[in-house]
PDB file of C-alpha atoms in Angstrom:
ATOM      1  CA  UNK A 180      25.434   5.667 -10.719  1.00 81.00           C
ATOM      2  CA  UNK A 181      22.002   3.560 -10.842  1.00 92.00           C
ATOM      3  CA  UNK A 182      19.271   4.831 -10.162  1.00 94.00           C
ATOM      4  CA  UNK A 183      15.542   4.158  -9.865  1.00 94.00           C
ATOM      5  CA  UNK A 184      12.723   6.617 -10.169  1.00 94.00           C
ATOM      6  CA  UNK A 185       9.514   7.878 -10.088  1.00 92.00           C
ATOM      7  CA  UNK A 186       7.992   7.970 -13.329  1.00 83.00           C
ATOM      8  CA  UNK A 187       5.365  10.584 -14.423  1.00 66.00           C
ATOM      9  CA  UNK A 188       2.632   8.622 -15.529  1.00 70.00           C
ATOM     10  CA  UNK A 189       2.593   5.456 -17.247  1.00 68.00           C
ATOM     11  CA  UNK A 190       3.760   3.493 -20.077  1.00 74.00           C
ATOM     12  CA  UNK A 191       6.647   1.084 -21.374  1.00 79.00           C
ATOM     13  CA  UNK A 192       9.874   2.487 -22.912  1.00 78.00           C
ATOM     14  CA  UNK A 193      13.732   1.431 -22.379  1.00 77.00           C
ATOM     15  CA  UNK A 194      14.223   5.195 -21.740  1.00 83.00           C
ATOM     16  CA  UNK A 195      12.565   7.793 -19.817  1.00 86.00           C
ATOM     17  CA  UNK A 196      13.311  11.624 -18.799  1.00 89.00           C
ATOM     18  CA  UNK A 197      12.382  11.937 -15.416  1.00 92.00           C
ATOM     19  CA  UNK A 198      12.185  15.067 -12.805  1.00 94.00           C
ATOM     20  CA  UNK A 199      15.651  15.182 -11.171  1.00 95.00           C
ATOM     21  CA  UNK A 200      13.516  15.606  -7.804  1.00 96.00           C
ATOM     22  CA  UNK A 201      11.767  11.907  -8.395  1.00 96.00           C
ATOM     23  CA  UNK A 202      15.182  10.366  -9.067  1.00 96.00           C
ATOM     24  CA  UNK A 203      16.230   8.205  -6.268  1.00 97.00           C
ATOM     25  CA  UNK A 204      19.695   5.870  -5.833  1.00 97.00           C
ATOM     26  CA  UNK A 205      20.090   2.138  -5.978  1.00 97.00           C
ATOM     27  CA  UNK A 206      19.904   0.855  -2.173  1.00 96.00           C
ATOM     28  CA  UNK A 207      23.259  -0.811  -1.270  1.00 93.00           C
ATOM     29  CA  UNK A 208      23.441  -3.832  -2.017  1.00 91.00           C
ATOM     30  CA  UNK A 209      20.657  -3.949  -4.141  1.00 95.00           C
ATOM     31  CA  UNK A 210      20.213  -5.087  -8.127  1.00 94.00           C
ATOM     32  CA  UNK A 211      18.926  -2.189 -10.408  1.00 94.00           C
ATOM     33  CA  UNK A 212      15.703  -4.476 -11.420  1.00 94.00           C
ATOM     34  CA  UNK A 213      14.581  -5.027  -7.500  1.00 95.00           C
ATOM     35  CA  UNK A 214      14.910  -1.740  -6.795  1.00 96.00           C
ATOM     36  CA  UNK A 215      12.596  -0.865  -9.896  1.00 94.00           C
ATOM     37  CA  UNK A 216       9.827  -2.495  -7.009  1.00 95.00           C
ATOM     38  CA  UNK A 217      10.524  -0.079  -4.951  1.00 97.00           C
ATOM     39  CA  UNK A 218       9.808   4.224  -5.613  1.00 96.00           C
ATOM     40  CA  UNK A 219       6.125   4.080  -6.677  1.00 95.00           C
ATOM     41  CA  UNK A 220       4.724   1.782  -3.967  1.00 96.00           C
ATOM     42  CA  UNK A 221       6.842   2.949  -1.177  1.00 98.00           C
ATOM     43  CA  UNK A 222       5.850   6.705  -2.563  1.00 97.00           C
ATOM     44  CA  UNK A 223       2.134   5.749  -2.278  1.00 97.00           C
ATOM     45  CA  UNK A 224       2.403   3.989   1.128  1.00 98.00           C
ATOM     46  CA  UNK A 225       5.206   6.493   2.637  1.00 98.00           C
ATOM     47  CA  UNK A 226       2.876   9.297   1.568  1.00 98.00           C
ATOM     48  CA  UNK A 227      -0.574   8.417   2.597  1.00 98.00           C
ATOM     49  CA  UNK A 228       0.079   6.196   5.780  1.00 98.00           C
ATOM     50  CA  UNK A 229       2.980   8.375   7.366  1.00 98.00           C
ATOM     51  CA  UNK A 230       3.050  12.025   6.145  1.00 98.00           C
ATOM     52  CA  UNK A 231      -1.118  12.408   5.485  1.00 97.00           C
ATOM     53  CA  UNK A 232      -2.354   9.637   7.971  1.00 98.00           C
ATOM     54  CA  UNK A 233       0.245   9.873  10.526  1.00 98.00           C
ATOM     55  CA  UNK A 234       0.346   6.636  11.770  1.00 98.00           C
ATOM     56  CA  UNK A 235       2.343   6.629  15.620  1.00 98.00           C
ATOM     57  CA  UNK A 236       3.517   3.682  17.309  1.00 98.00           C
ATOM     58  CA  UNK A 237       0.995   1.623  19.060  1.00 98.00           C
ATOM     59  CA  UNK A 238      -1.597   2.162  16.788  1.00 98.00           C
ATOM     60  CA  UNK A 239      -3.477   0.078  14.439  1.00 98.00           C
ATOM     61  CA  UNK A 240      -3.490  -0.159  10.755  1.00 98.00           C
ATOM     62  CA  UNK A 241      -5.340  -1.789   8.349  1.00 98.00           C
ATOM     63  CA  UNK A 242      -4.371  -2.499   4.912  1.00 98.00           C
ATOM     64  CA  UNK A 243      -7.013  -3.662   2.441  1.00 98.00           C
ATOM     65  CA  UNK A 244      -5.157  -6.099  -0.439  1.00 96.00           C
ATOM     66  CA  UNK A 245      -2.285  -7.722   1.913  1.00 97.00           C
ATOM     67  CA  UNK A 246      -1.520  -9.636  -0.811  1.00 96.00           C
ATOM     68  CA  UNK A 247      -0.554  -6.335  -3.642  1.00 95.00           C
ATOM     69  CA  UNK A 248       2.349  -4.393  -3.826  1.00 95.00           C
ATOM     70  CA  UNK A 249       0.897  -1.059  -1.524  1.00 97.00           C
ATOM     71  CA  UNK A 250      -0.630  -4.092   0.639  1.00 98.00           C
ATOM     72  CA  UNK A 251       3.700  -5.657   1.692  1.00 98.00           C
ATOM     73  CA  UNK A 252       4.482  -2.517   1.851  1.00 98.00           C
ATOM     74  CA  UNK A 253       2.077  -1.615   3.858  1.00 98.00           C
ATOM     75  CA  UNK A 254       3.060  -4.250   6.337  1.00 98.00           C
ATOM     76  CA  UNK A 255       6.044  -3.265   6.236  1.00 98.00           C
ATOM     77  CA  UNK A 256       6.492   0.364   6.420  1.00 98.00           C
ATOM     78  CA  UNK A 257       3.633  -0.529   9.476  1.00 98.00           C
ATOM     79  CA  UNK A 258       5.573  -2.107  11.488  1.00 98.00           C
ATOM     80  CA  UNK A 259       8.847  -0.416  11.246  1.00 98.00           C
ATOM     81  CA  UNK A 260       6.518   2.509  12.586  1.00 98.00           C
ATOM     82  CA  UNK A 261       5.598   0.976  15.476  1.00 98.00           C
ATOM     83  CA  UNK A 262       2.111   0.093  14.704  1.00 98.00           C
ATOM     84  CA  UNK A 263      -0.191  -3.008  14.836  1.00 98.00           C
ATOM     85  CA  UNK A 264      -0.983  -4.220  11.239  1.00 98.00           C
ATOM     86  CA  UNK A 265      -4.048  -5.967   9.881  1.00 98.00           C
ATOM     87  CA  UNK A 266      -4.493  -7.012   6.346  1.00 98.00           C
ATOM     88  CA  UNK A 267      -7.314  -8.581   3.946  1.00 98.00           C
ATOM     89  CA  UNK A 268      -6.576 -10.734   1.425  1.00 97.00           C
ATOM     90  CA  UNK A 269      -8.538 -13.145  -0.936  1.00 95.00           C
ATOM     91  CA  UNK A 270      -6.600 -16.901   0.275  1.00 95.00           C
ATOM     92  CA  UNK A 271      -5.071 -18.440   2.862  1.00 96.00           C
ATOM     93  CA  UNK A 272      -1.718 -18.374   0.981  1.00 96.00           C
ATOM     94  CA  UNK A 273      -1.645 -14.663   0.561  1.00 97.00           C
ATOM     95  CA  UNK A 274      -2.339 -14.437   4.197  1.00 98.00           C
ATOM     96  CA  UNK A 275       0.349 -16.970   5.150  1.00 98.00           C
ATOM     97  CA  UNK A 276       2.594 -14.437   2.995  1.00 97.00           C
ATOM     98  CA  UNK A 277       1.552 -11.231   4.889  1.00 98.00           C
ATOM     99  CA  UNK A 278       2.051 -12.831   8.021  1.00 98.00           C
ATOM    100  CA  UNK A 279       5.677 -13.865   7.119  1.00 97.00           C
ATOM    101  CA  UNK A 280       6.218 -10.069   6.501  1.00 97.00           C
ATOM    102  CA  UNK A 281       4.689  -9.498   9.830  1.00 98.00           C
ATOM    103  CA  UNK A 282       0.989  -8.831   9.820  1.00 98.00           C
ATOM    104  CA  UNK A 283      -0.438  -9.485  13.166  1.00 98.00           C
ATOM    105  CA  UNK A 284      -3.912  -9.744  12.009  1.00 98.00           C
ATOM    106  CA  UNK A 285      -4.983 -11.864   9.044  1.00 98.00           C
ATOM    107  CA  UNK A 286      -8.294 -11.244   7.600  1.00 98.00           C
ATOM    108  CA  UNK A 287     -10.034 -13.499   5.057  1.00 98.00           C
ATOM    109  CA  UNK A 288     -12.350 -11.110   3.029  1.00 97.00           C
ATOM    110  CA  UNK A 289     -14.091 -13.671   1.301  1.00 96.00           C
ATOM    111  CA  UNK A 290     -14.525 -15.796   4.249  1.00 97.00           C
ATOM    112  CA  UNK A 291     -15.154 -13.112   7.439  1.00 98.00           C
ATOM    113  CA  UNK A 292     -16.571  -9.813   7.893  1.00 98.00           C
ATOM    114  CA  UNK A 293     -13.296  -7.520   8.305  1.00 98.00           C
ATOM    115  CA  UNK A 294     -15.464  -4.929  10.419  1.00 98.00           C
ATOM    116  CA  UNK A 295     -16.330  -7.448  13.281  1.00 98.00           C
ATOM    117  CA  UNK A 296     -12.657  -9.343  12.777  1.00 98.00           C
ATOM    118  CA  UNK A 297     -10.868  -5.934  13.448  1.00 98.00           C
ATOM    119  CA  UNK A 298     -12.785  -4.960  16.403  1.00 98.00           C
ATOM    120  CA  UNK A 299     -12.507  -8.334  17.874  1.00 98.00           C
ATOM    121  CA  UNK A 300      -8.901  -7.525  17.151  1.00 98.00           C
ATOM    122  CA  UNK A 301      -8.663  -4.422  19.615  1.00 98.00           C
ATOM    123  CA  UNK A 302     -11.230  -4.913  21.735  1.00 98.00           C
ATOM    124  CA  UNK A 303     -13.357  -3.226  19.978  1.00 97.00           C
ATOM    125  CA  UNK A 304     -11.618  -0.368  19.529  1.00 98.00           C
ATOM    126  CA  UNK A 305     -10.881  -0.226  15.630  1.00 98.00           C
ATOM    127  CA  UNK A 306      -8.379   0.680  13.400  1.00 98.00           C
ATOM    128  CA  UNK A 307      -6.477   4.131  13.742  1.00 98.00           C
ATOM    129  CA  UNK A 308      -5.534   4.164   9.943  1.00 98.00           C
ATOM    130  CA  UNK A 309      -6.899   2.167   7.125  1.00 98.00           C
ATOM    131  CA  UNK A 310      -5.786   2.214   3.799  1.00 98.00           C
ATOM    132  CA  UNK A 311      -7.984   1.338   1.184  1.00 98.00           C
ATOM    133  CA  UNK A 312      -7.810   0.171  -2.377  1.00 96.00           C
ATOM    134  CA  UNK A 313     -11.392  -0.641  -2.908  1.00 96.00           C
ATOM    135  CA  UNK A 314     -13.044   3.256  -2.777  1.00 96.00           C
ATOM    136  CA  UNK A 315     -16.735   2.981  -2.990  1.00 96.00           C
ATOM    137  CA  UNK A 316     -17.534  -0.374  -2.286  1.00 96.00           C
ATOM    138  CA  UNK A 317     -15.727  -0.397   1.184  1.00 97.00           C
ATOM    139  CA  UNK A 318     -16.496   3.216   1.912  1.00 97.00           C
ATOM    140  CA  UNK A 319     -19.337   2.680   4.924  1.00 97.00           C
ATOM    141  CA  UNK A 320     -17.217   0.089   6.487  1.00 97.00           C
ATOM    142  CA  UNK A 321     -14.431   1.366   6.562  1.00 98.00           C
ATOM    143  CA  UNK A 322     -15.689   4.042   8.573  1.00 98.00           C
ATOM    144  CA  UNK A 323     -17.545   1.634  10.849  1.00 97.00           C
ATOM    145  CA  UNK A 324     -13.642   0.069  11.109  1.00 98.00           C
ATOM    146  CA  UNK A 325     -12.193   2.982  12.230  1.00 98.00           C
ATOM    147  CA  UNK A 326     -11.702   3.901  16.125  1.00 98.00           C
ATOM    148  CA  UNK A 327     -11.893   7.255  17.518  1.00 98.00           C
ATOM    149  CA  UNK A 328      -9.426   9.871  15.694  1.00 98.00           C
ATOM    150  CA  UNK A 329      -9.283   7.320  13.118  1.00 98.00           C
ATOM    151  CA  UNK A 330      -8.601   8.052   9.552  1.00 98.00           C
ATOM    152  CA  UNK A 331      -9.384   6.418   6.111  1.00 98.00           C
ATOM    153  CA  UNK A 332      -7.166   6.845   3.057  1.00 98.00           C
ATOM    154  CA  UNK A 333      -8.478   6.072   0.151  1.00 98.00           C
ATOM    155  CA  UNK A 334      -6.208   5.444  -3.005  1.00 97.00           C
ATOM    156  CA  UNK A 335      -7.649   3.054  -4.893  1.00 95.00           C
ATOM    157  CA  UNK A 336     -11.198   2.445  -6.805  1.00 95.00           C
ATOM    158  CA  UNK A 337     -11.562  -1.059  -7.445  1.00 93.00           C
ATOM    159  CA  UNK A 338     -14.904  -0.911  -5.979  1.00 95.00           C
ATOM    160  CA  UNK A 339     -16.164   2.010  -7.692  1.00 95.00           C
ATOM    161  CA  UNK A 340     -16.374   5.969  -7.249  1.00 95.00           C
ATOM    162  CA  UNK A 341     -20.021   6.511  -5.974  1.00 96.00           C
ATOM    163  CA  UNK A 342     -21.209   5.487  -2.297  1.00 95.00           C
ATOM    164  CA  UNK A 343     -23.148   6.957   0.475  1.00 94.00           C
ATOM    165  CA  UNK A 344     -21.476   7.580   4.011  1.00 93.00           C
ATOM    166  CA  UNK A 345     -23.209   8.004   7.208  1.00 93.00           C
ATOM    167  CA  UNK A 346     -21.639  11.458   8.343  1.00 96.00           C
ATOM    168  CA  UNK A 347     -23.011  10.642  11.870  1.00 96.00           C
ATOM    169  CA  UNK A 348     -20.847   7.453  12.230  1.00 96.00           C
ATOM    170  CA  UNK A 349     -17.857   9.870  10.815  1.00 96.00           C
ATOM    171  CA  UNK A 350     -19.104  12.202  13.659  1.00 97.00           C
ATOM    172  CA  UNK A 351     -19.229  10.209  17.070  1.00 97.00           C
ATOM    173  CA  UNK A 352     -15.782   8.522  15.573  1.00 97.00           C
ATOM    174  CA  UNK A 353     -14.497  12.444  15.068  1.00 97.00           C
ATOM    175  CA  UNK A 354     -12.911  10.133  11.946  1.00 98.00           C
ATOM    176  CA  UNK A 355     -11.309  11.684   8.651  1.00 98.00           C
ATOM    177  CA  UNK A 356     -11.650  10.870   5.418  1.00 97.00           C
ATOM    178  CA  UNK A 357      -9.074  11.911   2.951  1.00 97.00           C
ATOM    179  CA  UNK A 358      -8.380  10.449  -0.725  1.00 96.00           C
ATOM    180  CA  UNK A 359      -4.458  11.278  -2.862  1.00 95.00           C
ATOM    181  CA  UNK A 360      -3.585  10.224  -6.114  1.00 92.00           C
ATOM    182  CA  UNK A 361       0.259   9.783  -6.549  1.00 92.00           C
ATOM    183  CA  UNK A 362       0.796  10.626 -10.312  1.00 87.00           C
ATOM    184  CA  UNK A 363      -1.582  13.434 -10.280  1.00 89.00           C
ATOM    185  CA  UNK A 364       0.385  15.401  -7.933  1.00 93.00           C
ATOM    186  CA  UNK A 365       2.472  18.392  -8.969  1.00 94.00           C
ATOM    187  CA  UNK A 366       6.221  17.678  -9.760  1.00 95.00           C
ATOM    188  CA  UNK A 367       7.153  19.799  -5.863  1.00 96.00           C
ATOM    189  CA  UNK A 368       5.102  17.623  -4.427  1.00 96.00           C
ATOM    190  CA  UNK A 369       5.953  14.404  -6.115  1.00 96.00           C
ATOM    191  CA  UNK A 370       9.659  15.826  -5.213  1.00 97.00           C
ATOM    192  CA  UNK A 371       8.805  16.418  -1.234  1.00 98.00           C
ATOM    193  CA  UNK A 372       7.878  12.601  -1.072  1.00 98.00           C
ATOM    194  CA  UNK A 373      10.481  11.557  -2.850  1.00 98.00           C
ATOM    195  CA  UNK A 374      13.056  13.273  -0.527  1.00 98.00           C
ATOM    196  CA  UNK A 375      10.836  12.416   2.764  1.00 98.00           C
ATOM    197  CA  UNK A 376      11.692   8.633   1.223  1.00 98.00           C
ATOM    198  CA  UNK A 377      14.909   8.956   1.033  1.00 98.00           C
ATOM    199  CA  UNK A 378      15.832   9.925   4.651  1.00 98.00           C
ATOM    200  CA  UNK A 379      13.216   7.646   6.430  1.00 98.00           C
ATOM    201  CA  UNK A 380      12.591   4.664   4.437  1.00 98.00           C
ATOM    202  CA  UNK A 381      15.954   3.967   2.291  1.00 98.00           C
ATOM    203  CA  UNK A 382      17.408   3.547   5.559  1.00 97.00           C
ATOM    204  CA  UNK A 383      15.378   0.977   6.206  1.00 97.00           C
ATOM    205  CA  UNK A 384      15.681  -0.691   2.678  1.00 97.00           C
ATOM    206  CA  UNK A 385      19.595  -0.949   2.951  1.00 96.00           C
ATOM    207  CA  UNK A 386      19.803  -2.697   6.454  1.00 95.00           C
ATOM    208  CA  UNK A 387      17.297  -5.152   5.110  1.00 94.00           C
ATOM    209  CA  UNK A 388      14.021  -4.764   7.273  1.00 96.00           C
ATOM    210  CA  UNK A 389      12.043  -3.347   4.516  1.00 97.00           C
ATOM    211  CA  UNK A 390      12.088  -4.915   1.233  1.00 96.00           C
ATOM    212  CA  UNK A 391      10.407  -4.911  -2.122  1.00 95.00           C
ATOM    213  CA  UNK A 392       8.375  -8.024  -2.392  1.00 96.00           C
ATOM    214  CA  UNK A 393       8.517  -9.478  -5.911  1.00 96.00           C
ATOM    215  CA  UNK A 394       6.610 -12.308  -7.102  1.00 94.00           C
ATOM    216  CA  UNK A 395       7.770 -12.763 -10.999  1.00 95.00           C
ATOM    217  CA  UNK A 396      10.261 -11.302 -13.369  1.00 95.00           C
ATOM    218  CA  UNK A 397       8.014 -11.089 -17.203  1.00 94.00           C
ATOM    219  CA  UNK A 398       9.579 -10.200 -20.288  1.00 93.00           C
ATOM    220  CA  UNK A 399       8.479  -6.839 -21.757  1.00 90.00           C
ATOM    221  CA  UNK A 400       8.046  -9.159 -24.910  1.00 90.00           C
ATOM    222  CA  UNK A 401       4.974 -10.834 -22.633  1.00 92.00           C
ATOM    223  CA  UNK A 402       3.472  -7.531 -21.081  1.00 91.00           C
ATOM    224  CA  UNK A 403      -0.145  -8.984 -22.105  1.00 93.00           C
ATOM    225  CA  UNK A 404       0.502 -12.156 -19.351  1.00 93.00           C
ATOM    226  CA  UNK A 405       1.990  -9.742 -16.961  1.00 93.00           C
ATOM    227  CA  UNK A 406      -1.710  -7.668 -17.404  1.00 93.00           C
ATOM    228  CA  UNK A 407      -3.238 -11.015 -17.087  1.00 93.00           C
ATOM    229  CA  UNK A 408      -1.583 -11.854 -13.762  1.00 92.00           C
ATOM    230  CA  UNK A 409      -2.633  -8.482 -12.541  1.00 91.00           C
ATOM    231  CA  UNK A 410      -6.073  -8.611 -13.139  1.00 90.00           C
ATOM    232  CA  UNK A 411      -6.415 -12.016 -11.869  1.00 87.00           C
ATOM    233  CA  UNK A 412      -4.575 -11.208  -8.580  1.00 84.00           C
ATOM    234  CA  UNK A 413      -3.167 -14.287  -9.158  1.00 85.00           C
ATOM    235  CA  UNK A 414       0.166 -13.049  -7.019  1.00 91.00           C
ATOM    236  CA  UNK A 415       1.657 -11.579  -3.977  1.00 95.00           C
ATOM    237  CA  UNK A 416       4.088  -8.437  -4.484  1.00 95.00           C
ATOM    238  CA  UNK A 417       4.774  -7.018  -7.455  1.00 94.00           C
ATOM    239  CA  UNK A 418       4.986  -8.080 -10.862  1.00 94.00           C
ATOM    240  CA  UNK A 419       8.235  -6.501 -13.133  1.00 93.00           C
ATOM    241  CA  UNK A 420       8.779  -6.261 -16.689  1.00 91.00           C
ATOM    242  CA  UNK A 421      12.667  -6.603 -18.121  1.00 92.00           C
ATOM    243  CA  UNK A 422      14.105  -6.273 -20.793  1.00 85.00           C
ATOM    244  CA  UNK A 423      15.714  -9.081 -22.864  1.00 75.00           C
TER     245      UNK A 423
END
């Protein structure tokens, strides 16, 4: 049978040996190279926004990057929770794109002030979860984002490692902070995801309301341009190497 996996770290090769726990089947009715989209970012986002942040219905979420892999998944896996989603993104496009997955709240980072935009957003209220790509550079407000009982997760750095935090803001919001690293994690744990996948979002993957979105196909022979399109952010979903 095909399958799609997990890997343990990273890396190009045509053939990998890979934990039998982080081993997961081919949706129905899905090709073998979509559903290569799929285990990582719906690991990350499955992980951090359901099992550690515990988004519940009716609440908000924010995802920074709308535009990335985590960031439609995000959207996503949001909604089919229940949940009100906000994203950030760099263009209009990208935010045209998130909304077509179903964000409710489009936020221009480069253009607006995503603090003030979200609590316009619910009233003031804030967001219940955020998840953030950005680490350092969004740390303080993010935590001026969040509402009450809110909570940040933090699994990206693209803003650096080091910041200061106002732990009386954290306080009066009675907020949490929490950080995860996926391919860090020891191989029960990476398995416990993986299975917690399996019977709540692969459901959702086969009768088609979540899906992987993927912006190009690039041949492994190109895996420089691929880089190149990453680090420009110069697309929406994810980006997949094939083989020729």
């Amino acid at each position: 049978d095909e399958v799609c996996a997990l890997l343990v770290g990273g890396g190009y090769a045509e053939r990998v040996v890979v934990p039998a726990g982080q081993v997961l089947p081919v949706p129905a009715g899905m090709d073998v190279v979509t559903a290569a989209a799929l285990p990582e970012v719906v690991a990350t986002v499955w992980s951090n926004v359901a099992m550690c942040a515990h988004l519940r219905p009716g609440e908000t979420l924010l995802a920074h990057g709308g535009g990335s892999g985590i960031g439609t998944m995000a959207i996503q896996l949001g909604k089919a929770l229940g949940a009100r989603v906000a994203v950030t993104a760099g263009s209009e496009e990208k935010l045209s794109r998130c909304a077509e997955l179903g964000a409710d709240v489009l936020i221009n980072y480069r253009e607006q002030d995503f603090v003030e935009e979200i609590r316009k957003a619910t009233d003031g209220r804030g967001a219940d979860v955020i998840l953030d790509i950005m680490g350092a550079k969004y740390l303080e407000r993010n935590v001026e984002a969040l509402a009450v009982n809110g909570r940040l997760a933090i699994i990206g750095l693209q803003g650096g490692v080091k910041a200061e935090l106002n732990l009386n803001t954290l306080l009066r919001k009675r907020g949490a902070v929490m950080a995860t690293t996926l391919r860090s994690r020891p191989v029960a744990e990476k398995a416990a995801i993986i299975a917690a996948v399996r019977e709540h979002v692969w459901p959702l993957v086969e009768n088609g309301r979540v899906r992987p979105v993927v912006d190009r196909l690039v041949p492994m022979a190109d895996a420089a341009e691929a880089h190149r399109v990453l680090e420009s952010s110069d697309h929406v979903g994810k980006v997949l190497l094939v083989r020729e």
